[in-house]
Amino acid sequence: MKIDLISDTVTRPTNGMLDAMMRAKVGDDVFKSDPTVTMLQEKAAELFGMEDALFFPSGTMANQTAIKLHTQPGDKLFCDKWAHVYNYEGGGAAFNSGVACKLIDGDRGMFTAAQLRDISAGRADIHVPYSRLVCVENTTNKGGGACWDFEELKKIKQVCLDQNLDYHLDGARLFNALVVKNETPKQYGELFDTISICLSKGLGAPIGSILLGSKEHIAKALRIRKLFGGAMRQAGFLAAAGIYSLDNNINRLAEDHKKAKDIELVLNSLSYVKKVEPVETNIIIFYVKDYLNADNFIANMAKKNILLTPMGDGKIRIVTHLDFSEEMLEKLVYELKVFKE
Ligand SMILES: *Cc1c(COP(=O)(O)O)cnc(C)c1O
């Protein structure tokens, strides 16, 4: 039994999802004639109470499209120092949009409105890159699946309004946050100019992300997606998996969170574990004691068919997901407990 905890992207479509994909009615979406893609986009827009939505092959492309549509070359965007848009999208903000990232020194991937207010004023000074966009990430990836306080997000919105900044949410794992905090997609739809969500993470679709925004923003996004090479033809087969994932796999995220909590408890009881970051959703980040090197630990677990990820600075990451069963949890707990230092 292989236990793959590298990411929640490792899931395979279930039979129910495959059936939905096989039955999808499709057309050429570049000519806007794929009814299943259209259905997914309308469904997502309605869910968030936003005007429009666009289907993307990846979350990276959805985020990069958002950055492109909000900015001009030479502009500046604000994000946390751990943000995915800065760290894990291949330098795309600079490459695709010619935009500089002003990194904010937040906590677990989250900064405060006060931190943003301090650095985002003073646009009249021609020496300074033009402040244009704020990107936040919920849940935070490198921050260990942490969830933002919605009140803080509202305060940041106020800074955006005061200083005429656009506001983008990288919501690759937003549904994890919604389930834990008992929040609704519409709350987020009201707050942000654009939102990206991933269907291929906790929701279990094989491919796909969605960008949400106003009609005007999505009209721009359509053009940029084409330019980035992301306009797809009979994508309805993939959109069908997305529809299925929205219908069936949101509430069950609570099971992933429960398993992550169980793992946190076990890790905290082990003498060779130095520290476990607080677990809020489906991501667990922990450190082993210095005499046990993180890479060695990961290699030893791999020999037991348990796959974990190094996140730099001695961090080890575990992500729970749809394909991580109770039986696998038991085996993982057993192997963690009997691990020889
Ligand atoms: C996974 C992820 C993305 C997008 O990733 P893709 O692999 O391109 O779909 C964006 N932001 C965050 C926070 C992520 O975790």
mmCIF file with all atom_site columns, N, CA and C in Angstrom, residues 28-50:
data_model
loop_
_atom_site.group_PDB
_atom_site.id
_atom_site.type_symbol
_atom_site.label_atom_id
_atom_site.label_alt_id
_atom_site.label_comp_id
_atom_site.label_asym_id
_atom_site.label_entity_id
_atom_site.label_seq_id
_atom_site.pdbx_PDB_ins_code
_atom_site.Cartn_x
_atom_site.Cartn_y
_atom_site.Cartn_z
_atom_site.occupancy
_atom_site.B_iso_or_equiv
_atom_site.pdbx_formal_charge
_atom_site.auth_seq_id
_atom_site.auth_comp_id
_atom_site.auth_asym_id
_atom_site.auth_atom_id
_atom_site.pdbx_PDB_model_num
ATOM 1  N N  . ASP A 1 28 ? -16.740 22.947 -28.943 1.00 0.00 ? 28 ASP A N  1
ATOM 2  C CA . ASP A 1 28 ? -15.457 23.644 -28.994 1.00 0.00 ? 28 ASP A CA 1
ATOM 3  C C  . ASP A 1 28 ? -15.534 24.902 -28.136 1.00 0.00 ? 28 ASP A C  1
ATOM 4  N N  . ASP A 1 29 ? -14.876 24.855 -26.997 1.00 0.00 ? 29 ASP A N  1
ATOM 5  C CA . ASP A 1 29 ? -15.014 25.966 -26.042 1.00 0.00 ? 29 ASP A CA 1
ATOM 6  C C  . ASP A 1 29 ? -14.340 27.250 -26.526 1.00 0.00 ? 29 ASP A C  1
ATOM 7  N N  . VAL A 1 30 ? -13.398 27.139 -27.456 1.00 0.00 ? 30 VAL A N  1
ATOM 8  C CA . VAL A 1 30 ? -12.785 28.364 -27.989 1.00 0.00 ? 30 VAL A CA 1
ATOM 9  C C  . VAL A 1 30 ? -13.845 29.174 -28.740 1.00 0.00 ? 30 VAL A C  1
ATOM 10 N N  . PHE A 1 31 ? -14.844 28.447 -29.306 1.00 0.00 ? 31 PHE A N  1
ATOM 11 C CA . PHE A 1 31 ? -15.978 29.123 -29.942 1.00 0.00 ? 31 PHE A CA 1
ATOM 12 C C  . PHE A 1 31 ? -17.166 29.232 -28.979 1.00 0.00 ? 31 PHE A C  1
ATOM 13 N N  . LYS A 1 32 ? -16.892 29.048 -27.688 1.00 0.00 ? 32 LYS A N  1
ATOM 14 C CA . LYS A 1 32 ? -17.906 29.146 -26.635 1.00 0.00 ? 32 LYS A CA 1
ATOM 15 C C  . LYS A 1 32 ? -19.078 28.208 -26.866 1.00 0.00 ? 32 LYS A C  1
ATOM 16 N N  . SER A 1 33 ? -18.797 27.047 -27.441 1.00 0.00 ? 33 SER A N  1
ATOM 17 C CA . SER A 1 33 ? -19.921 26.140 -27.699 1.00 0.00 ? 33 SER A CA 1
ATOM 18 C C  . SER A 1 33 ? -19.761 24.806 -26.978 1.00 0.00 ? 33 SER A C  1
ATOM 19 N N  . ASP A 1 34 ? -19.102 24.836 -25.820 1.00 0.00 ? 34 ASP A N  1
ATOM 20 C CA . ASP A 1 34 ? -19.071 23.623 -24.994 1.00 0.00 ? 34 ASP A CA 1
ATOM 21 C C  . ASP A 1 34 ? -20.046 23.819 -23.822 1.00 0.00 ? 34 ASP A C  1
ATOM 22 N N  . PRO A 1 35 ? -21.198 23.124 -23.868 1.00 0.00 ? 35 PRO A N  1
ATOM 23 C CA . PRO A 1 35 ? -22.229 23.397 -22.858 1.00 0.00 ? 35 PRO A CA 1
ATOM 24 C C  . PRO A 1 35 ? -21.787 23.030 -21.445 1.00 0.00 ? 35 PRO A C  1
ATOM 25 N N  . THR A 1 36 ? -20.893 22.060 -21.304 1.00 0.00 ? 36 THR A N  1
ATOM 26 C CA . THR A 1 36 ? -20.500 21.639 -19.950 1.00 0.00 ? 36 THR A CA 1
ATOM 27 C C  . THR A 1 36 ? -19.545 22.657 -19.330 1.00 0.00 ? 36 THR A C  1
ATOM 28 N N  . VAL A 1 37 ? -18.644 23.206 -20.130 1.00 0.00 ? 37 VAL A N  1
ATOM 29 C CA . VAL A 1 37 ? -17.769 24.275 -19.628 1.00 0.00 ? 37 VAL A CA 1
ATOM 30 C C  . VAL A 1 37 ? -18.619 25.475 -19.214 1.00 0.00 ? 37 VAL A C  1
ATOM 31 N N  . THR A 1 38 ? -19.572 25.832 -20.066 1.00 0.00 ? 38 THR A N  1
ATOM 32 C CA . THR A 1 38 ? -20.453 26.966 -19.756 1.00 0.00 ? 38 THR A CA 1
ATOM 33 C C  . THR A 1 38 ? -21.214 26.707 -18.459 1.00 0.00 ? 38 THR A C  1
ATOM 34 N N  . MET A 1 39 ? -21.696 25.461 -18.308 1.00 0.00 ? 39 MET A N  1
ATOM 35 C CA . MET A 1 39 ? -22.446 25.115 -17.100 1.00 0.00 ? 39 MET A CA 1
ATOM 36 C C  . MET A 1 39 ? -21.581 25.268 -15.851 1.00 0.00 ? 39 MET A C  1
ATOM 37 N N  . LEU A 1 40 ? -20.339 24.778 -15.939 1.00 0.00 ? 40 LEU A N  1
ATOM 38 C CA . LEU A 1 40 ? -19.418 24.893 -14.792 1.00 0.00 ? 40 LEU A CA 1
ATOM 39 C C  . LEU A 1 40 ? -19.166 26.359 -14.446 1.00 0.00 ? 40 LEU A C  1
ATOM 40 N N  . GLN A 1 41 ? -18.914 27.162 -15.459 1.00 0.00 ? 41 GLN A N  1
ATOM 41 C CA . GLN A 1 41 ? -18.606 28.574 -15.225 1.00 0.00 ? 41 GLN A CA 1
ATOM 42 C C  . GLN A 1 41 ? -19.806 29.285 -14.592 1.00 0.00 ? 41 GLN A C  1
ATOM 43 N N  . GLU A 1 42 ? -20.997 28.981 -15.107 1.00 0.00 ? 42 GLU A N  1
ATOM 44 C CA . GLU A 1 42 ? -22.199 29.625 -14.545 1.00 0.00 ? 42 GLU A CA 1
ATOM 45 C C  . GLU A 1 42 ? -22.432 29.172 -13.111 1.00 0.00 ? 42 GLU A C  1
ATOM 46 N N  . LYS A 1 43 ? -22.199 27.893 -12.890 1.00 0.00 ? 43 LYS A N  1
ATOM 47 C CA . LYS A 1 43 ? -22.399 27.334 -11.548 1.00 0.00 ? 43 LYS A CA 1
ATOM 48 C C  . LYS A 1 43 ? -21.457 28.001 -10.540 1.00 0.00 ? 43 LYS A C  1
ATOM 49 N N  . ALA A 1 44 ? -20.200 28.151 -10.943 1.00 0.00 ? 44 ALA A N  1
ATOM 50 C CA . ALA A 1 44 ? -19.207 28.742 -10.041 1.00 0.00 ? 44 ALA A CA 1
ATOM 51 C C  . ALA A 1 44 ? -19.529 30.208 -9.779  1.00 0.00 ? 44 ALA A C  1
ATOM 52 N N  . ALA A 1 45 ? -19.890 30.934 -10.838 1.00 0.00 ? 45 ALA A N  1
ATOM 53 C CA . ALA A 1 45 ? -20.213 32.361 -10.678 1.00 0.00 ? 45 ALA A CA 1
ATOM 54 C C  . ALA A 1 45 ? -21.393 32.517 -9.723  1.00 0.00 ? 45 ALA A C  1
ATOM 55 N N  . GLU A 1 46 ? -22.390 31.656 -9.876  1.00 0.00 ? 46 GLU A N  1
ATOM 56 C CA . GLU A 1 46 ? -23.567 31.742 -9.008  1.00 0.00 ? 46 GLU A CA 1
ATOM 57 C C  . GLU A 1 46 ? -23.201 31.409 -7.557  1.00 0.00 ? 46 GLU A C  1
ATOM 58 N N  . LEU A 1 47 ? -22.383 30.374 -7.399  1.00 0.00 ? 47 LEU A N  1
ATOM 59 C CA . LEU A 1 47 ? -21.964 29.962 -6.059  1.00 0.00 ? 47 LEU A CA 1
ATOM 60 C C  . LEU A 1 47 ? -21.318 31.118 -5.295  1.00 0.00 ? 47 LEU A C  1
ATOM 61 N N  . PHE A 1 48 ? -20.510 31.904 -6.007  1.00 0.00 ? 48 PHE A N  1
ATOM 62 C CA . PHE A 1 48 ? -19.795 33.015 -5.368  1.00 0.00 ? 48 PHE A CA 1
ATOM 63 C C  . PHE A 1 48 ? -20.541 34.341 -5.463  1.00 0.00 ? 48 PHE A C  1
ATOM 64 N N  . GLY A 1 49 ? -21.677 34.321 -6.154  1.00 0.00 ? 49 GLY A N  1
ATOM 65 C CA . GLY A 1 49 ? -22.412 35.572 -6.356  1.00 0.00 ? 49 GLY A CA 1
ATOM 66 C C  . GLY A 1 49 ? -21.595 36.577 -7.145  1.00 0.00 ? 49 GLY A C  1
ATOM 67 N N  . MET A 1 50 ? -20.777 36.085 -8.069  1.00 0.00 ? 50 MET A N  1
ATOM 68 C CA . MET A 1 50 ? -19.984 37.001 -8.900  1.00 0.00 ? 50 MET A CA 1
ATOM 69 C C  . MET A 1 50 ? -20.538 36.967 -10.320 1.00 0.00 ? 50 MET A C  1
#
